[in-house]
Amino acid sequence: MKRRQILKTLTLAVSAALVGSVPQQVFAQAKTVKVGVLHSLSGTMAISETVLKDVALMAFDEINAKGGVMGYKIEPVVVDPASNWPLFAEKARQLLTQDKVAATFGCWTSVSRKSVLPVYEELNGLLFYPVQYEGEELSKNVFYTGAAPNQQAIPAVEYLMSKEGGGAKRWVLLGTDYVYPRTTNKILRAFLKSKGVDEKDIDEVYTPFGHSDYQTIVANIKKFAAGGKTAVVSTINGDSNVPFYKELGNQGLKATDVPVVAFSVGEEELRGVDTKPLVGHLAAWNYFMSLKNPVNDAFKAKWAAYAKAKKLPGADKPLTNDPMEATYIGIYMWKQAVEKAKTFDVDPVIAAVGGQTFAAPSGFTAMMDAKNHHLHKPVFIGEVKADGQFNVVWKSKGPIKAQPWSPYIPGNDVKKDEPDGKSKV
Amino acid sequence: MSVFKHCCLMLLMAVAASAWTGASVAADAPAPAAPAVAPAAAAIAHEQLIKLVSGDGDEKLAVINALVVSGDPLAGRLLKALAEGQLQAAGSRAVIVVDDKVVDAITAEALPALAADHEEPIINNRLRREIDGALATLDLVSPLRAARLKAARALAEGADEAMQPLVAKALATEQDPEVHGLLEEIAAGMALRSDDRTVRLAAIAKLGEAGGANAKKLLLPLTVKSPDGTWTETDDMLRAAAGRSLRLIDGRLAWGERMGLLFAGISLGSVLLIAALGLAITYGLMGVINMAHGELIMIGAYATYVMQSFFKVHLSSYFDWYPLLAVPFSFIVAAAVGMVLERLVIRFLYGRPLETLLATWGISLVLIQVVRTLFGAQNVTVENPAFMSGGVSLLTNLVLPWNRIVIIVFAFVVLGSVALVLTRTRMGLFVRAVTQNRSMASCVGVATARIDTWAFGLGCGIAGLAGCALSQIGNVGPELGQGYIVDSFMVVVLGGVGQLAGTVYAAMGLGFANKLLEAWSGAVLAKIAVLIFIIVFIQRRPQGMFALKGRALDA
C-alpha cells in the first residue's frame, strides 16, 4: 500500500509540474508556429545529420530573436528517425497529423526522402530537403535546396577534362552500391560518351556499404591508369572514404597522378580523417567553409558562437559545410515565402517560395527557381588542404539553374520542368 | 603549349644549360638569352614571381620552367615555398610568409606584416605536379646519391619534356648505375618525340627493357588508331617495335599485379585473423556467444586513440612511439572491461546460449552508447605514426603499404603469444582443462570460476589488441565493432569451434578467396559469393574445417 501511495504522489507531482510548466510556455509566447526537424540523431547517418538539426535550431533562434515569422515565434519539433527509413515515414506522418507543423526541414539520404515523399504528398505537407542528390524527382510538396547532378557532378567532370584539371582521358566511376551512386554514374556515363569518351575508357566499380578494404580497388585503379591520364569520380558514401583515401596514400597514388573527385566528402566528413595523404584530391560542392566573403564570415561566426553556447560536440573546432548552408537557405526562403503569402497555409506558401532570393554564405544570391523547386546555385571545386579545409580551384561564373531531369538520361527530354501535382517517380 | 612557345623555351633552356656548365653560374649566363622571352637566366625578378602567384596556369608553368633552367640557387627554395602556399604577392613585391613572418622572396630581408589585400597563390594539381617535377629535376645534380635516386624515381613517373636538357646533362655526369638506369629510361621517354627514326626506335626498345606503368602510358598512343580509322603512328616498323615493347612491359606488370593480389590476400587474412582471435577464445574455447566482441575491438581502438591523444599533447616529440604504449594499454582496458562483464553478467548465463546471445547483444548496445556519450557520435582521428605511412616499392607497380605489413607481423606475433600462453603456461593448462571438462577440473582443485574470468579477460584483451591494429587502417567510431562481428564469427565457425589452428586457416582462406574473387568479379559479388560458400560449407560440415574429435567438447 505504501509503495502505491508513493507512486501516486509522485505521479501527481510530476503531472502537476508538467501542467504547471506547459501553460506558462504557451502564455509566455502567445503566437507560435510549429516547424518540424526530421534528421537522424542516432544510427549510421547521425554523423552527418546531427549538425543539420543544430544549424536549423540556430536559424530558428535567430529568426525568433528578430521577432519571428509575421510575429509568430517558431517552435521547433525535433524528432529522431534513427537512420531507419520506414521510421522516417512514420515520424513525418506524426509531424503532419499530430504536431501539424507548417513546414519540415529534413532527410539526408535519397532513400529516406523517397520514404517520406508519399506522406508529404498525401497530407499536402511541405518539406525542404537540403542535400545534393541524383535528381529524377520533382514533387509539388518538396523544395530541393541541395545540388542536382548538373550543379555538382557534371561541372566536376568537365573540370577534370580541362587542361587545368589535368586533362583526364580515362574515368573510374567508383561508388557505394545504392541508388544515388548508380543514378549519378548512369548520368555521368552518358555525359562522358557525349564528350567522345570511349566505352573501354570508363570503368564502373561498386562496393558494399561500410566496405573497408580498398587494396584491390586501388590496385585496379593503378592498372587502369597505366592506359592513359585517369581521374576517379567517387560517390563513396560516409566513412568508407577514410580507408579508401588511406589506401590511396599508402600505395603511392598521388592526387597529381590520379585525382579523385568526391561528391559526398565535405568538411564534416574529413573531421575524423588524417588529411595529410589526401592533399590535392577534389570535392565539388555549392559551398565551402573556406570561401572568403562577408556573408560567410558572419555565418561561420554565428555558428561558432552557437556551437560554443550550446556546448555542441566538436565546438572546439566548429565546421560548416554545404548541406548546412542549404538548410539555412531553405529556412530563410520559407520565412520569406510565408511573409509574402501572409499565411502559413501550405499551398499559398508553395506558390510564394518560387522566385525567392537569399544572400547565401556562398557569396552569391541563391534563387529558388520560379517553377522547378530547385535552387539556382554556384558550383565550386575545391582541393583538400592539409588542415581538412578546401582550396577553391574552380568556380562557376554564377549561379546555375538545376536540371532535376538530367538530359543525359533517355526519356527525360519529354518531362516537364515543374511538378504536376503528383510525383513522377 | 604552342609550338612557338615550346621552341623558345627549348632554346632558352639549351642556353641556360650550357651556361650552367661554366664555373661561375650567375656571371656569364644572361647575356645570350632573348630578354623578351624571359629574363629568367638573369636574376630572378619580382614580376616573375608575382606571375607565379596570380598568373594563369600556362604563365605559371613557364615561370617554373624558367626558374629551373636558370640554375639560380634560389630556385629550389622559391619552388618549395610556392608548393607550400608561402609565396605570396604584396603589391609588386613577392614575399614568403611563414607563420606570420614576412620576408622578401629574393633578398630574404624581413618585412612588416602584410596588408589585407595580399594575394595567395592557387595551387592546383597541375601546378603541384610541375613543381614536384621541377624540384626533382633540381635534385638530379644533388651531391647526395639518395636525393638523386629519389629525384630520378619521381621523374620516371612522368617528366615534363621541357626538362630534357637538364636530364641529358645529369645523364652525362651520373656515375651511380641505378640512378643512371633510371635516367636513361627518363631520357628514352623524352626521346620518343624526337624527329630521328633511329633515336625513336632505340628509345622504344629501351622502354620495353626497363619501363614500367609510365612507359606503357607513353607507348600506348603509338599503337592505337585515331577515331577516323588511321594509325596515329604511321611508321609500321615503329609501331611493331612499340607493340613488342608493350608486351614486355605488360609481362612485367602482370607479375606486380599477381604479387599485389597475393599480398592483399595475406593482408585481409591477417586482419580477419586478429579480429577473430579473441573470439576464438571466448566463443571457440569457452563457448560464450559473445555478441559484444566487436565492441571490445572498438574499445581497444578508442584506448589507442586516448593514448595517441595523450602523446600528442604531452609527449609530442615521441609521437611515433605511441604504439609501444597503446598496444598494452588497449589490451588492459579491453581485458578489464571483459572481466567486469564476465563477473557481472556472463557467469550467470553459462550453458544458456540463447540468453547469453541476447545479454551480450544488449551489452554491445550499451557499450556503443557509452562510447558515444564519452567521445561523441563522430569518428575520431587516429594518426599513423610516421613509420607506418607510405609503403615500400618492390616493383614498378607494386607498393606494399607499411601499415599493412606491420599488421601482418603484429597478427602473427599475437597469434604466437596466444598459442604460447595456452600451451606453455599454467594458466593455459587450466583454461584448456576447464573448457574441456569443467567438473573434472574442479575436482582436481582448479578454481574454475576464476579461470573463466581470466580466460574471458584474455579473449577480450586480444579483441582490444585487434582494435589497436584496426585503428591504423580504418575508421575509429562507436560503430567500428559492428563491421567486424559478422566476419569474426564467420572465421571462427568456418575454422572449427575450439581450434586456434582452424581460425588461422579460415582467416587466411577467406582473405585469399575474397581478394581473388574481388579481382575477378568486383567487391559486391565477391562478398556475396564468399557468404554463399560459407553457408554451403557449414551445411555440409557444421563442425567447421577442423573439429576436435571425440567427446572432449560435448560437455
PDB file of N, CA, C and O in Angstrom, chain A residues 380-422:
ATOM      1  N   PHE A 380      31.357  25.128 -56.884  1.00  0.00           N
ATOM      2  CA  PHE A 380      32.774  25.294 -56.546  1.00  0.00           C
ATOM      3  C   PHE A 380      33.465  23.949 -56.588  1.00  0.00           C
ATOM      4  O   PHE A 380      32.878  22.930 -56.217  1.00  0.00           O
ATOM      5  N   ILE A 381      34.716  23.956 -57.047  1.00  0.00           N
ATOM      6  CA  ILE A 381      35.515  22.734 -56.945  1.00  0.00           C
ATOM      7  C   ILE A 381      36.715  23.059 -56.079  1.00  0.00           C
ATOM      8  O   ILE A 381      37.409  24.059 -56.304  1.00  0.00           O
ATOM      9  N   GLY A 382      36.924  22.260 -55.054  1.00  0.00           N
ATOM     10  CA  GLY A 382      37.995  22.548 -54.109  1.00  0.00           C
ATOM     11  C   GLY A 382      38.947  21.387 -53.991  1.00  0.00           C
ATOM     12  O   GLY A 382      38.569  20.233 -54.197  1.00  0.00           O
ATOM     13  N   GLU A 383      40.211  21.712 -53.689  1.00  0.00           N
ATOM     14  CA  GLU A 383      41.184  20.657 -53.405  1.00  0.00           C
ATOM     15  C   GLU A 383      41.403  20.600 -51.908  1.00  0.00           C
ATOM     16  O   GLU A 383      41.496  21.628 -51.233  1.00  0.00           O
ATOM     17  N   VAL A 384      41.528  19.385 -51.388  1.00  0.00           N
ATOM     18  CA  VAL A 384      41.731  19.210 -49.950  1.00  0.00           C
ATOM     19  C   VAL A 384      43.076  19.810 -49.551  1.00  0.00           C
ATOM     20  O   VAL A 384      44.084  19.587 -50.213  1.00  0.00           O
ATOM     21  N   LYS A 385      43.049  20.581 -48.474  1.00  0.00           N
ATOM     22  CA  LYS A 385      44.300  21.097 -47.929  1.00  0.00           C
ATOM     23  C   LYS A 385      44.682  20.262 -46.709  1.00  0.00           C
ATOM     24  O   LYS A 385      43.875  19.486 -46.200  1.00  0.00           O
ATOM     25  N   ALA A 386      45.902  20.468 -46.226  1.00  0.00           N
ATOM     26  CA  ALA A 386      46.391  19.624 -45.127  1.00  0.00           C
ATOM     27  C   ALA A 386      45.571  19.819 -43.854  1.00  0.00           C
ATOM     28  O   ALA A 386      45.537  18.937 -43.000  1.00  0.00           O
ATOM     29  N   ASP A 387      44.882  20.952 -43.708  1.00  0.00           N
ATOM     30  CA  ASP A 387      44.120  21.175 -42.477  1.00  0.00           C
ATOM     31  C   ASP A 387      42.663  20.722 -42.586  1.00  0.00           C
ATOM     32  O   ASP A 387      41.853  21.022 -41.721  1.00  0.00           O
ATOM     33  N   GLY A 388      42.317  20.000 -43.661  1.00  0.00           N
ATOM     34  CA  GLY A 388      40.961  19.473 -43.794  1.00  0.00           C
ATOM     35  C   GLY A 388      39.992  20.471 -44.419  1.00  0.00           C
ATOM     36  O   GLY A 388      38.815  20.194 -44.544  1.00  0.00           O
ATOM     37  N   GLN A 389      40.495  21.646 -44.789  1.00  0.00           N
ATOM     38  CA  GLN A 389      39.653  22.615 -45.487  1.00  0.00           C
ATOM     39  C   GLN A 389      39.879  22.469 -46.993  1.00  0.00           C
ATOM     40  O   GLN A 389      40.738  21.700 -47.416  1.00  0.00           O
ATOM     41  N   PHE A 390      39.093  23.220 -47.773  1.00  0.00           N
ATOM     42  CA  PHE A 390      39.214  23.097 -49.222  1.00  0.00           C
ATOM     43  C   PHE A 390      39.727  24.397 -49.833  1.00  0.00           C
ATOM     44  O   PHE A 390      39.362  25.487 -49.412  1.00  0.00           O
ATOM     45  N   ASN A 391      40.573  24.241 -50.813  1.00  0.00           N
ATOM     46  CA  ASN A 391      41.155  25.350 -51.535  1.00  0.00           C
ATOM     47  C   ASN A 391      40.419  25.418 -52.876  1.00  0.00           C
ATOM     48  O   ASN A 391      40.522  24.511 -53.691  1.00  0.00           O
ATOM     49  N   VAL A 392      39.641  26.465 -53.082  1.00  0.00           N
ATOM     50  CA  VAL A 392      38.786  26.503 -54.277  1.00  0.00           C
ATOM     51  C   VAL A 392      39.638  26.738 -55.521  1.00  0.00           C
ATOM     52  O   VAL A 392      40.352  27.729 -55.612  1.00  0.00           O
ATOM     53  N   VAL A 393      39.614  25.788 -56.455  1.00  0.00           N
ATOM     54  CA  VAL A 393      40.426  25.909 -57.661  1.00  0.00           C
ATOM     55  C   VAL A 393      39.589  26.255 -58.888  1.00  0.00           C
ATOM     56  O   VAL A 393      40.119  26.595 -59.928  1.00  0.00           O
ATOM     57  N   TRP A 394      38.280  26.144 -58.768  1.00  0.00           N
ATOM     58  CA  TRP A 394      37.415  26.482 -59.896  1.00  0.00           C
ATOM     59  C   TRP A 394      36.064  26.894 -59.349  1.00  0.00           C
ATOM     60  O   TRP A 394      35.595  26.327 -58.360  1.00  0.00           O
ATOM     61  N   LYS A 395      35.445  27.891 -59.959  1.00  0.00           N
ATOM     62  CA  LYS A 395      34.052  28.163 -59.602  1.00  0.00           C
ATOM     63  C   LYS A 395      33.287  28.568 -60.839  1.00  0.00           C
ATOM     64  O   LYS A 395      33.869  29.072 -61.818  1.00  0.00           O
ATOM     65  N   SER A 396      31.981  28.328 -60.807  1.00  0.00           N
ATOM     66  CA  SER A 396      31.164  28.667 -61.969  1.00  0.00           C
ATOM     67  C   SER A 396      31.054  30.180 -62.063  1.00  0.00           C
ATOM     68  O   SER A 396      31.251  30.891 -61.090  1.00  0.00           O
ATOM     69  N   LYS A 397      30.723  30.647 -63.264  1.00  0.00           N
ATOM     70  CA  LYS A 397      30.644  32.099 -63.473  1.00  0.00           C
ATOM     71  C   LYS A 397      29.573  32.716 -62.587  1.00  0.00           C
ATOM     72  O   LYS A 397      29.661  33.855 -62.188  1.00  0.00           O
ATOM     73  N   GLY A 398      28.543  31.979 -62.309  1.00  0.00           N
ATOM     74  CA  GLY A 398      27.464  32.497 -61.473  1.00  0.00           C
ATOM     75  C   GLY A 398      26.566  31.344 -61.080  1.00  0.00           C
ATOM     76  O   GLY A 398      26.913  30.186 -61.321  1.00  0.00           O
ATOM     77  N   PRO A 399      25.419  31.630 -60.494  1.00  0.00           N
ATOM     78  CA  PRO A 399      24.502  30.538 -60.139  1.00  0.00           C
ATOM     79  C   PRO A 399      24.040  29.775 -61.387  1.00  0.00           C
ATOM     80  O   PRO A 399      23.847  30.375 -62.443  1.00  0.00           O
ATOM     81  N   ILE A 400      23.880  28.467 -61.235  1.00  0.00           N
ATOM     82  CA  ILE A 400      23.456  27.614 -62.355  1.00  0.00           C
ATOM     83  C   ILE A 400      22.068  27.078 -62.037  1.00  0.00           C
ATOM     84  O   ILE A 400      21.779  26.704 -60.906  1.00  0.00           O
ATOM     85  N   LYS A 401      21.227  27.035 -63.056  1.00  0.00           N
ATOM     86  CA  LYS A 401      19.871  26.503 -62.857  1.00  0.00           C
ATOM     87  C   LYS A 401      19.909  24.981 -62.764  1.00  0.00           C
ATOM     88  O   LYS A 401      20.635  24.327 -63.517  1.00  0.00           O
ATOM     89  N   ALA A 402      19.149  24.433 -61.855  1.00  0.00           N
ATOM     90  CA  ALA A 402      19.162  22.978 -61.670  1.00  0.00           C
ATOM     91  C   ALA A 402      18.380  22.280 -62.773  1.00  0.00           C
ATOM     92  O   ALA A 402      17.388  22.811 -63.269  1.00  0.00           O
ATOM     93  N   GLN A 403      18.872  21.103 -63.144  1.00  0.00           N
ATOM     94  CA  GLN A 403      18.125  20.247 -64.072  1.00  0.00           C
ATOM     95  C   GLN A 403      17.770  18.962 -63.349  1.00  0.00           C
ATOM     96  O   GLN A 403      18.535  17.991 -63.406  1.00  0.00           O
ATOM     97  N   PRO A 404      16.638  18.922 -62.666  1.00  0.00           N
ATOM     98  CA  PRO A 404      16.291  17.693 -61.946  1.00  0.00           C
ATOM     99  C   PRO A 404      16.140  16.500 -62.894  1.00  0.00           C
ATOM    100  O   PRO A 404      16.434  15.376 -62.517  1.00  0.00           O
ATOM    101  N   TRP A 405      15.674  16.768 -64.100  1.00  0.00           N
ATOM    102  CA  TRP A 405      15.608  15.687 -65.088  1.00  0.00           C
ATOM    103  C   TRP A 405      16.843  15.813 -65.963  1.00  0.00           C
ATOM    104  O   TRP A 405      16.906  16.643 -66.856  1.00  0.00           O
ATOM    105  N   SER A 406      17.843  14.988 -65.697  1.00  0.00           N
ATOM    106  CA  SER A 406      19.082  15.132 -66.437  1.00  0.00           C
ATOM    107  C   SER A 406      18.869  14.823 -67.912  1.00  0.00           C
ATOM    108  O   SER A 406      18.264  13.804 -68.256  1.00  0.00           O
ATOM    109  N   PRO A 407      19.352  15.694 -68.795  1.00  0.00           N
ATOM    110  CA  PRO A 407      19.192  15.431 -70.230  1.00  0.00           C
ATOM    111  C   PRO A 407      19.981  14.208 -70.680  1.00  0.00           C
ATOM    112  O   PRO A 407      19.811  13.751 -71.803  1.00  0.00           O
ATOM    113  N   TYR A 408      20.847  13.666 -69.804  1.00  0.00           N
ATOM    114  CA  TYR A 408      21.664  12.515 -70.206  1.00  0.00           C
ATOM    115  C   TYR A 408      20.992  11.188 -69.898  1.00  0.00           C
ATOM    116  O   TYR A 408      21.575  10.134 -70.088  1.00  0.00           O
ATOM    117  N   ILE A 409      19.769  11.248 -69.395  1.00  0.00           N
ATOM    118  CA  ILE A 409      19.036  10.002 -69.197  1.00  0.00           C
ATOM    119  C   ILE A 409      17.917   9.965 -70.221  1.00  0.00           C
ATOM    120  O   ILE A 409      17.125  10.909 -70.324  1.00  0.00           O
ATOM    121  N   PRO A 410      17.857   8.918 -71.019  1.00  0.00           N
ATOM    122  CA  PRO A 410      16.881   8.879 -72.117  1.00  0.00           C
ATOM    123  C   PRO A 410      15.454   8.968 -71.573  1.00  0.00           C
ATOM    124  O   PRO A 410      15.147   8.419 -70.519  1.00  0.00           O
ATOM    125  N   GLY A 411      14.627   9.711 -72.288  1.00  0.00           N
ATOM    126  CA  GLY A 411      13.227   9.836 -71.881  1.00  0.00           C
ATOM    127  C   GLY A 411      12.951  11.079 -71.071  1.00  0.00           C
ATOM    128  O   GLY A 411      11.805  11.487 -70.910  1.00  0.00           O
ATOM    129  N   ASN A 412      14.025  11.698 -70.533  1.00  0.00           N
ATOM    130  CA  ASN A 412      13.808  12.870 -69.697  1.00  0.00           C
ATOM    131  C   ASN A 412      13.443  14.118 -70.477  1.00  0.00           C
ATOM    132  O   ASN A 412      12.935  15.076 -69.916  1.00  0.00           O
ATOM    133  N   ASP A 413      13.731  14.112 -71.805  1.00  0.00           N
ATOM    134  CA  ASP A 413      13.504  15.330 -72.574  1.00  0.00           C
ATOM    135  C   ASP A 413      12.020  15.674 -72.664  1.00  0.00           C
ATOM    136  O   ASP A 413      11.662  16.826 -72.886  1.00  0.00           O
ATOM    137  N   VAL A 414      11.150  14.676 -72.467  1.00  0.00           N
ATOM    138  CA  VAL A 414       9.726  14.979 -72.576  1.00  0.00           C
ATOM    139  C   VAL A 414       9.129  15.365 -71.235  1.00  0.00           C
ATOM    140  O   VAL A 414       7.978  15.785 -71.149  1.00  0.00           O
ATOM    141  N   LYS A 415       9.909  15.220 -70.153  1.00  0.00           N
ATOM    142  CA  LYS A 415       9.338  15.513 -68.838  1.00  0.00           C
ATOM    143  C   LYS A 415       9.326  17.011 -68.596  1.00  0.00           C
ATOM    144  O   LYS A 415      10.269  17.719 -68.937  1.00  0.00           O
ATOM    145  N   LYS A 416       8.261  17.486 -67.969  1.00  0.00           N
ATOM    146  CA  LYS A 416       8.124  18.914 -67.729  1.00  0.00           C
ATOM    147  C   LYS A 416       8.971  19.334 -66.537  1.00  0.00           C
ATOM    148  O   LYS A 416       9.105  18.606 -65.567  1.00  0.00           O
ATOM    149  N   ASP A 417       9.531  20.545 -66.631  1.00  0.00           N
ATOM    150  CA  ASP A 417      10.440  21.026 -65.607  1.00  0.00           C
ATOM    151  C   ASP A 417       9.694  21.662 -64.433  1.00  0.00           C
ATOM    152  O   ASP A 417      10.124  22.629 -63.859  1.00  0.00           O
ATOM    153  N   GLU A 418       8.503  21.141 -64.120  1.00  0.00           N
ATOM    154  CA  GLU A 418       7.797  21.630 -62.938  1.00  0.00           C
ATOM    155  C   GLU A 418       6.880  20.513 -62.461  1.00  0.00           C
ATOM    156  O   GLU A 418       6.462  19.674 -63.250  1.00  0.00           O
ATOM    157  N   PRO A 419       6.596  20.518 -61.157  1.00  0.00           N
ATOM    158  CA  PRO A 419       5.752  19.430 -60.651  1.00  0.00           C
ATOM    159  C   PRO A 419       4.333  19.572 -61.171  1.00  0.00           C
ATOM    160  O   PRO A 419       3.841  20.692 -61.340  1.00  0.00           O
ATOM    161  N   ASP A 420       3.676  18.418 -61.428  1.00  0.00           N
ATOM    162  CA  ASP A 420       2.306  18.492 -61.950  1.00  0.00           C
ATOM    163  C   ASP A 420       1.321  18.088 -60.867  1.00  0.00           C
ATOM    164  O   ASP A 420       0.247  17.579 -61.144  1.00  0.00           O
ATOM    165  N   GLY A 421       1.711  18.304 -59.635  1.00  0.00           N
ATOM    166  CA  GLY A 421       0.769  17.997 -58.560  1.00  0.00           C
ATOM    167  C   GLY A 421       1.030  16.662 -57.919  1.00  0.00           C
ATOM    168  O   GLY A 421       0.738  16.442 -56.763  1.00  0.00           O
ATOM    169  N   LYS A 422       1.641  15.741 -58.664  1.00  0.00           N
ATOM    170  CA  LYS A 422       1.994  14.482 -58.034  1.00  0.00           C
ATOM    171  C   LYS A 422       3.378  14.046 -58.494  1.00  0.00           C
ATOM    172  O   LYS A 422       3.876  14.507 -59.517  1.00  0.00           O
TER     173      LYS A 422
END
